[in-house]
Amino acid sequence: MDAAVRRNSVPAERAAPFYTFVGAVITVAVVVSAASISRLPEQLPDLPTAFWLMAALAVLCDYRPFAPPGPRQSSAVFPSICFTFAILLAWGLGPAILVQAAAVVSSSIRLRHATWRAVFNVAQYALALGAAEAVLRGFGEAAFAQGTGPTWIDVVAASVAAAAWFVVKYGTVTIAVRLHAGGNWWRTFRHGLAFESVSIGALLLLAPILVGGPASQSVALIPLMLVPLFAVYRMSRLSAEQEHLARLDPLTGLANRKALLAEVHEQATLHCARAAAGAPDQHFALLLLDLDRFKHVNDALGHAVGDRLLIDVSDRLVRAVGPADVVARLGGDEFAILTPRLTDADGARALADRIVVALAEPVSLDGLPLDVAGSIGIALFPEHGDDFATLMRHADVAMYDAKHRRDTVVVYTPESDHNTPERLSLLGDLRRALDPDLVSPAAGEITMYYQPQIEIQTGAVVGVEALLRWRHAKRGMVDPEELIKVAEQSAVMRLLTRRVVDDVVEQLAKWQAAGVHLRAAVNVSIRDLHTLEIVDQIKERLARFEVAPEQLQLEITEGALMADPRRVLATISELAKLGVAIALDDFGTGYSSMQHLRRLPLTEVKVDRSFVLGMATDADDHAIVRTVIDLAGALGLRVVAEGVEDERTWRLLRGVGCHVAQGWFYARPMPAEELVDWLGRYRPLNPS
């Protein structure tokens, strides 16, 4: 186990304690080994050929040691350990320290270690050998030194001495790494413990076999020990390579989620240690990148081309970041970048901007240029979280916020996070209210309210809009906007839509049986329109309850269209073929409205209430409403104005030719049973 550090330089805030420890280890090692070293001039002339052969093999083998990659470059397989422990058993502490020192010098030359580091390594080995010597003396073990057949107690003594050697050596390395790099004591201790206890343990326990077998029988047998030593070397190397590969993405060679988690944990520990030491405030950032339209590449060109695109993107990311940054692929088209030692969010934004520039140039695959772009979310330590899970979740929130806002880079803000503890609790209650297997009185009751839609020219009730209501057992009526915000970011949204469609279609059948024929409009979310599942569900429910498709209308927003126009268009086209009417809700508040009116199979547009509410007092709002009605009329579309709350607005809408209106001027949303009573009492307004 080489005393290990990532670099020979030591951070200023830890330099004093680190070098104090190094000096203490060297001093104690000199004291422990002084007496044994002083007797070496008398011992060396009498040492046998077996000793000199072992010493030569120890020095030669350590010239090319194997140390697995990683922050703790431990001496996992230094063959000299086997030979010097065998020398300790047979000829004592002095010769063992001498040979081990020569082997350390050999490996230090090869690895280009600083002089102080080589001296520190010699001192560690001297302490470990001294501890093993003390154990052997305590047991009174002498069989290996005398060349007699070892007994069970001798084997036990050698094993306990090997354990003492390992504890002292591993312990000094752990303390040195902790003082040098900071971090958590327990994490530093257990890092590599399993690997090193097996590999070093094998080297130490081969020593009694070496000195009790080949060394005592024939010097010519000693070189044969290189075979099991090579086996230990191969075992250690394969183990280290497997551990290394387990932290890599197999396609791109970048770090994977497991490696990123470990790096974030280490950076968090280091920053906390620096803060505790009074260092200036420092931050690190986690950037989450999700490629846009990657699924389209896979669908159109195949996964092989998609894989090549990901490899090219990973190469660009590596070139765009700094040498201390960590780039990881989390799966699919999602990447993460960890950048340490920032002063504020501007540094993270600067890195994100470099990444955007790096991805701006199209990727050429087989002569076909493919545009690459993505959305980047940023979370900062410690402002946005102090652990991997929290930082990842907040970076994910920021990334989806960037997609929603059609921005490229967004830094996390609590205002955009719909997953606060309170909302997560509410989401759990909503799931229990919707799932028949989880239903609980504490979750409350999901019901549907219906608001009438009135034909302005005739005053006839032509339809209703179905509006979701949730009466929570503890919170009372949950605000509908809050309910949708809670649900739409999770799979619960599909459960909610399924429940709404089921309830509304069943209610249409009940009204039909009672002689009430109405069209019901149902709002659907972005998630509902990304698959054809909703088409199959509606088709099945209409057939089961014998409801005509024309009695059901789905309302979609322009925001849903912009999220994924291709998939949304495919879904609503299938619904239109089924005979279900499609309405464009909140018209005028989204993007590319003219294009949508021309391309989509619409039957109706709904003028947003923000324009309707102001049209009686604001000339601009009045002009917007009139323009929308004229445009829709030219395209053969029905126009519904929502938010009609007074007679003046109703008369203005009638004057500009609006077809249908809904709002509190006519009626508030109400439960289904109240609607039937309301219909019995309703009298159309006199248009004069």
mmCIF file of N, CA, C and O in Angstrom, residues 242-301:
data_model
loop_
_atom_site.group_PDB
_atom_site.id
_atom_site.type_symbol
_atom_site.label_atom_id
_atom_site.label_comp_id
_atom_site.label_asym_id
_atom_site.label_seq_id
_atom_site.Cartn_x
_atom_site.Cartn_y
_atom_site.Cartn_z
ATOM 1 N N GLN A 242 -12.476 -4.697 -13.271
ATOM 2 C CA GLN A 242 -13.921 -4.875 -13.181
ATOM 3 C C GLN A 242 -14.559 -3.741 -12.386
ATOM 4 O O GLN A 242 -15.625 -3.235 -12.738
ATOM 5 N N GLU A 243 -13.909 -3.351 -11.298
ATOM 6 C CA GLU A 243 -14.421 -2.240 -10.509
ATOM 7 C C GLU A 243 -14.408 -0.953 -11.320
ATOM 8 O O GLU A 243 -15.349 -0.146 -11.256
ATOM 9 N N HIS A 244 -13.343 -0.778 -12.105
ATOM 10 C CA HIS A 244 -13.246 0.420 -12.934
ATOM 11 C C HIS A 244 -14.329 0.428 -14.011
ATOM 12 O O HIS A 244 -14.998 1.449 -14.243
ATOM 13 N N LEU A 245 -14.543 -0.735 -14.669
ATOM 14 C CA LEU A 245 -15.551 -0.820 -15.715
ATOM 15 C C LEU A 245 -16.954 -0.639 -15.157
ATOM 16 O O LEU A 245 -17.850 -0.145 -15.853
ATOM 17 N N ALA A 246 -17.142 -1.056 -13.905
ATOM 18 C CA ALA A 246 -18.458 -0.900 -13.278
ATOM 19 C C ALA A 246 -18.824 0.559 -13.087
ATOM 20 O O ALA A 246 -19.992 0.881 -12.846
ATOM 21 N N ARG A 247 -17.855 1.461 -13.205
ATOM 22 C CA ARG A 247 -18.098 2.892 -13.047
ATOM 23 C C ARG A 247 -18.056 3.631 -14.378
ATOM 24 O O ARG A 247 -18.008 4.854 -14.403
ATOM 25 N N LEU A 248 -18.076 2.882 -15.487
ATOM 26 C CA LEU A 248 -18.027 3.504 -16.811
ATOM 27 C C LEU A 248 -19.272 3.160 -17.609
ATOM 28 O O LEU A 248 -19.837 2.072 -17.483
ATOM 29 N N ASP A 249 -19.682 4.106 -18.449
ATOM 30 C CA ASP A 249 -20.748 3.842 -19.403
ATOM 31 C C ASP A 249 -20.158 3.024 -20.548
ATOM 32 O O ASP A 249 -19.177 3.447 -21.172
ATOM 33 N N PRO A 250 -20.716 1.853 -20.861
ATOM 34 C CA PRO A 250 -20.087 0.976 -21.863
ATOM 35 C C PRO A 250 -20.071 1.553 -23.270
ATOM 36 O O PRO A 250 -19.208 1.198 -24.066
ATOM 37 N N LEU A 251 -21.016 2.442 -23.606
ATOM 38 C CA LEU A 251 -21.062 2.984 -24.965
ATOM 39 C C LEU A 251 -20.064 4.107 -25.163
ATOM 40 O O LEU A 251 -19.294 4.105 -26.130
ATOM 41 N N THR A 252 -20.046 5.072 -24.251
ATOM 42 C CA THR A 252 -19.240 6.277 -24.455
ATOM 43 C C THR A 252 -17.919 6.271 -23.695
ATOM 44 O O THR A 252 -17.035 7.078 -23.995
ATOM 45 N N GLY A 253 -17.769 5.387 -22.702
ATOM 46 C CA GLY A 253 -16.568 5.393 -21.879
ATOM 47 C C GLY A 253 -16.562 6.486 -20.829
ATOM 48 O O GLY A 253 -15.583 6.645 -20.100
ATOM 49 N N LEU A 254 -17.658 7.248 -20.721
ATOM 50 C CA LEU A 254 -17.758 8.275 -19.685
ATOM 51 C C LEU A 254 -18.085 7.620 -18.344
ATOM 52 O O LEU A 254 -18.421 6.443 -18.266
ATOM 53 N N ALA A 255 -17.991 8.416 -17.292
ATOM 54 C CA ALA A 255 -18.442 7.938 -15.988
ATOM 55 C C ALA A 255 -19.936 7.627 -16.056
ATOM 56 O O ALA A 255 -20.674 8.223 -16.844
ATOM 57 N N ASN A 256 -20.379 6.671 -15.230
ATOM 58 C CA ASN A 256 -21.807 6.376 -15.174
ATOM 59 C C ASN A 256 -22.419 6.964 -13.910
ATOM 60 O O ASN A 256 -21.759 7.697 -13.172
ATOM 61 N N ARG A 257 -23.668 6.646 -13.645
ATOM 62 C CA ARG A 257 -24.365 7.216 -12.490
ATOM 63 C C ARG A 257 -23.672 6.841 -11.177
ATOM 64 O O ARG A 257 -23.568 7.668 -10.266
ATOM 65 N N LYS A 258 -23.197 5.599 -11.073
ATOM 66 C CA LYS A 258 -22.526 5.160 -9.852
ATOM 67 C C LYS A 258 -21.266 5.986 -9.590
ATOM 68 O O LYS A 258 -21.018 6.425 -8.455
ATOM 69 N N ALA A 259 -20.477 6.205 -10.634
ATOM 70 C CA ALA A 259 -19.254 7.001 -10.477
ATOM 71 C C ALA A 259 -19.583 8.449 -10.160
ATOM 72 O O ALA A 259 -18.908 9.085 -9.344
ATOM 73 N N LEU A 260 -20.621 8.973 -10.798
ATOM 74 C CA LEU A 260 -21.012 10.362 -10.535
ATOM 75 C C LEU A 260 -21.469 10.525 -9.096
ATOM 76 O O LEU A 260 -21.132 11.508 -8.431
ATOM 77 N N LEU A 261 -22.232 9.565 -8.608
ATOM 78 C CA LEU A 261 -22.691 9.614 -7.210
ATOM 79 C C LEU A 261 -21.501 9.685 -6.262
ATOM 80 O O LEU A 261 -21.479 10.499 -5.328
ATOM 81 N N ALA A 262 -20.498 8.818 -6.496
ATOM 82 C CA ALA A 262 -19.316 8.811 -5.632
ATOM 83 C C ALA A 262 -18.567 10.141 -5.704
ATOM 84 O O ALA A 262 -18.092 10.665 -4.689
ATOM 85 N N GLU A 263 -18.475 10.712 -6.906
ATOM 86 C CA GLU A 263 -17.741 11.972 -7.069
ATOM 87 C C GLU A 263 -18.479 13.127 -6.389
ATOM 88 O O GLU A 263 -17.861 13.988 -5.759
ATOM 89 N N VAL A 264 -19.804 13.152 -6.529
ATOM 90 C CA VAL A 264 -20.588 14.207 -5.865
ATOM 91 C C VAL A 264 -20.438 14.096 -4.352
ATOM 92 O O VAL A 264 -20.260 15.098 -3.647
ATOM 93 N N HIS A 265 -20.500 12.860 -3.839
ATOM 94 C CA HIS A 265 -20.346 12.659 -2.397
ATOM 95 C C HIS A 265 -18.972 13.141 -1.929
ATOM 96 O O HIS A 265 -18.852 13.809 -0.887
ATOM 97 N N GLU A 266 -17.948 12.826 -2.707
ATOM 98 C CA GLU A 266 -16.595 13.236 -2.327
ATOM 99 C C GLU A 266 -16.454 14.754 -2.366
ATOM 100 O O GLU A 266 -15.882 15.356 -1.449
ATOM 101 N N GLN A 267 -17.009 15.372 -3.423
ATOM 102 C CA GLN A 267 -16.923 16.832 -3.515
ATOM 103 C C GLN A 267 -17.686 17.508 -2.371
ATOM 104 O O GLN A 267 -17.230 18.513 -1.817
ATOM 105 N N ALA A 268 -18.844 16.958 -2.026
ATOM 106 C CA ALA A 268 -19.614 17.528 -0.920
ATOM 107 C C ALA A 268 -18.834 17.432 0.386
ATOM 108 O O ALA A 268 -18.803 18.379 1.190
ATOM 109 N N THR A 269 -18.181 16.294 0.607
ATOM 110 C CA THR A 269 -17.390 16.110 1.823
ATOM 111 C C THR A 269 -16.212 17.075 1.856
ATOM 112 O O THR A 269 -15.915 17.692 2.888
ATOM 113 N N LEU A 270 -15.535 17.229 0.717
ATOM 114 C CA LEU A 270 -14.390 18.131 0.638
ATOM 115 C C LEU A 270 -14.809 19.578 0.899
ATOM 116 O O LEU A 270 -14.140 20.312 1.635
ATOM 117 N N HIS A 271 -15.922 19.999 0.309
ATOM 118 C CA HIS A 271 -16.370 21.377 0.489
ATOM 119 C C HIS A 271 -16.800 21.634 1.925
ATOM 120 O O HIS A 271 -16.555 22.717 2.461
ATOM 121 N N CYS A 272 -17.426 20.629 2.552
ATOM 122 C CA CYS A 272 -17.804 20.787 3.963
ATOM 123 C C CYS A 272 -16.563 20.897 4.839
ATOM 124 O O CYS A 272 -16.520 21.682 5.799
ATOM 125 N N ALA A 273 -15.535 20.100 4.511
ATOM 126 C CA ALA A 273 -14.295 20.149 5.286
ATOM 127 C C ALA A 273 -13.606 21.500 5.115
ATOM 128 O O ALA A 273 -13.081 22.074 6.079
ATOM 129 N N ARG A 274 -13.614 22.037 3.900
ATOM 130 C CA ARG A 274 -13.007 23.348 3.678
ATOM 131 C C ARG A 274 -13.768 24.433 4.439
ATOM 132 O O ARG A 274 -13.164 25.353 4.990
ATOM 133 N N ALA A 275 -15.095 24.323 4.441
ATOM 134 C CA ALA A 275 -15.896 25.310 5.164
ATOM 135 C C ALA A 275 -15.617 25.245 6.657
ATOM 136 O O ALA A 275 -15.505 26.272 7.333
ATOM 137 N N ALA A 276 -15.479 24.013 7.180
ATOM 138 C CA ALA A 276 -15.181 23.852 8.603
ATOM 139 C C ALA A 276 -13.809 24.410 8.952
ATOM 140 O O ALA A 276 -13.581 24.876 10.072
ATOM 141 N N ALA A 277 -12.877 24.372 7.984
ATOM 142 C CA ALA A 277 -11.531 24.891 8.218
ATOM 143 C C ALA A 277 -11.441 26.403 8.017
ATOM 144 O O ALA A 277 -10.360 26.978 8.126
ATOM 145 N N GLY A 278 -12.580 27.028 7.688
ATOM 146 C CA GLY A 278 -12.593 28.475 7.521
ATOM 147 C C GLY A 278 -12.186 28.954 6.152
ATOM 148 O O GLY A 278 -11.892 30.139 5.969
ATOM 149 N N ALA A 279 -12.167 28.058 5.157
ATOM 150 C CA ALA A 279 -11.801 28.460 3.797
ATOM 151 C C ALA A 279 -12.913 29.328 3.206
ATOM 152 O O ALA A 279 -14.065 29.255 3.637
ATOM 153 N N PRO A 280 -12.602 30.167 2.221
ATOM 154 C CA PRO A 280 -13.633 31.003 1.587
ATOM 155 C C PRO A 280 -14.752 30.143 1.005
ATOM 156 O O PRO A 280 -14.538 28.996 0.618
ATOM 157 N N ASP A 281 -15.955 30.721 0.953
ATOM 158 C CA ASP A 281 -17.104 29.993 0.438
ATOM 159 C C ASP A 281 -16.840 29.511 -0.982
ATOM 160 O O ASP A 281 -16.416 30.277 -1.847
ATOM 161 N N GLN A 282 -17.082 28.233 -1.176
ATOM 162 C CA GLN A 282 -16.926 27.652 -2.505
ATOM 163 C C GLN A 282 -18.142 26.799 -2.810
ATOM 164 O O GLN A 282 -18.845 26.329 -1.928
ATOM 165 N N HIS A 283 -18.381 26.601 -4.078
ATOM 166 C CA HIS A 283 -19.535 25.843 -4.515
ATOM 167 C C HIS A 283 -19.082 24.859 -5.586
ATOM 168 O O HIS A 283 -17.997 24.978 -6.148
ATOM 169 N N PHE A 284 -19.918 23.886 -5.856
ATOM 170 C CA PHE A 284 -19.746 23.119 -7.079
ATOM 171 C C PHE A 284 -21.125 22.950 -7.694
ATOM 172 O O PHE A 284 -22.159 23.137 -7.030
ATOM 173 N N ALA A 285 -21.150 22.650 -8.982
ATOM 174 C CA ALA A 285 -22.420 22.608 -9.703
ATOM 175 C C ALA A 285 -22.602 21.269 -10.388
ATOM 176 O O ALA A 285 -21.641 20.633 -10.839
ATOM 177 N N LEU A 286 -23.862 20.854 -10.460
ATOM 178 C CA LEU A 286 -24.241 19.670 -11.223
ATOM 179 C C LEU A 286 -25.106 20.138 -12.381
ATOM 180 O O LEU A 286 -26.152 20.754 -12.175
ATOM 181 N N LEU A 287 -24.650 19.870 -13.598
ATOM 182 C CA LEU A 287 -25.377 20.250 -14.803
ATOM 183 C C LEU A 287 -26.004 19.006 -15.415
ATOM 184 O O LEU A 287 -25.325 17.984 -15.589
ATOM 185 N N LEU A 288 -27.277 19.078 -15.726
ATOM 186 C CA LEU A 288 -27.984 17.953 -16.337
ATOM 187 C C LEU A 288 -28.370 18.350 -17.751
ATOM 188 O O LEU A 288 -29.033 19.382 -17.962
ATOM 189 N N LEU A 289 -27.940 17.551 -18.725
ATOM 190 C CA LEU A 289 -28.177 17.843 -20.140
ATOM 191 C C LEU A 289 -29.045 16.750 -20.752
ATOM 192 O O LEU A 289 -28.732 15.560 -20.627
ATOM 193 N N ASP A 290 -30.126 17.148 -21.386
ATOM 194 C CA ASP A 290 -30.989 16.212 -22.101
ATOM 195 C C ASP A 290 -31.065 16.667 -23.552
ATOM 196 O O ASP A 290 -31.415 17.817 -23.838
ATOM 197 N N LEU A 291 -30.705 15.776 -24.470
ATOM 198 C CA LEU A 291 -30.688 16.134 -25.886
ATOM 199 C C LEU A 291 -32.109 16.268 -26.418
ATOM 200 O O LEU A 291 -33.004 15.509 -26.034
ATOM 201 N N ASP A 292 -32.305 17.218 -27.305
ATOM 202 C CA ASP A 292 -33.604 17.402 -27.947
ATOM 203 C C ASP A 292 -33.696 16.539 -29.195
ATOM 204 O O ASP A 292 -32.726 16.385 -29.938
ATOM 205 N N ARG A 293 -34.872 15.970 -29.397
ATOM 206 C CA ARG A 293 -35.206 15.223 -30.627
ATOM 207 C C ARG A 293 -34.334 14.000 -30.850
ATOM 208 O O ARG A 293 -34.238 13.498 -31.979
ATOM 209 N N PHE A 294 -33.685 13.483 -29.806
ATOM 210 C CA PHE A 294 -32.849 12.297 -30.012
ATOM 211 C C PHE A 294 -33.705 11.094 -30.402
ATOM 212 O O PHE A 294 -33.288 10.254 -31.205
ATOM 213 N N LYS A 295 -34.900 10.987 -29.820
ATOM 214 C CA LYS A 295 -35.784 9.867 -30.150
ATOM 215 C C LYS A 295 -36.110 9.857 -31.635
ATOM 216 O O LYS A 295 -36.234 8.791 -32.242
ATOM 217 N N HIS A 296 -36.230 11.040 -32.235
ATOM 218 C CA HIS A 296 -36.516 11.112 -33.666
ATOM 219 C C HIS A 296 -35.384 10.483 -34.474
ATOM 220 O O HIS A 296 -35.626 9.821 -35.489
ATOM 221 N N VAL A 297 -34.149 10.701 -34.038
ATOM 222 C CA VAL A 297 -32.997 10.104 -34.729
ATOM 223 C C VAL A 297 -33.056 8.588 -34.634
ATOM 224 O O VAL A 297 -32.875 7.873 -35.627
ATOM 225 N N ASN A 298 -33.324 8.071 -33.443
ATOM 226 C CA ASN A 298 -33.431 6.622 -33.268
ATOM 227 C C ASN A 298 -34.550 6.044 -34.126
ATOM 228 O O ASN A 298 -34.393 5.002 -34.764
ATOM 229 N N ASP A 299 -35.712 6.710 -34.133
ATOM 230 C CA ASP A 299 -36.855 6.188 -34.882
ATOM 231 C C ASP A 299 -36.618 6.231 -36.383
ATOM 232 O O ASP A 299 -36.990 5.303 -37.107
ATOM 233 N N ALA A 300 -35.991 7.315 -36.854
ATOM 234 C CA ALA A 300 -35.830 7.492 -38.298
ATOM 235 C C ALA A 300 -34.613 6.771 -38.863
ATOM 236 O O ALA A 300 -34.668 6.224 -39.966
ATOM 237 N N LEU A 301 -33.511 6.778 -38.127
ATOM 238 C CA LEU A 301 -32.243 6.274 -38.668
ATOM 239 C C LEU A 301 -31.748 5.006 -37.985
ATOM 240 O O LEU A 301 -30.774 4.408 -38.445
#
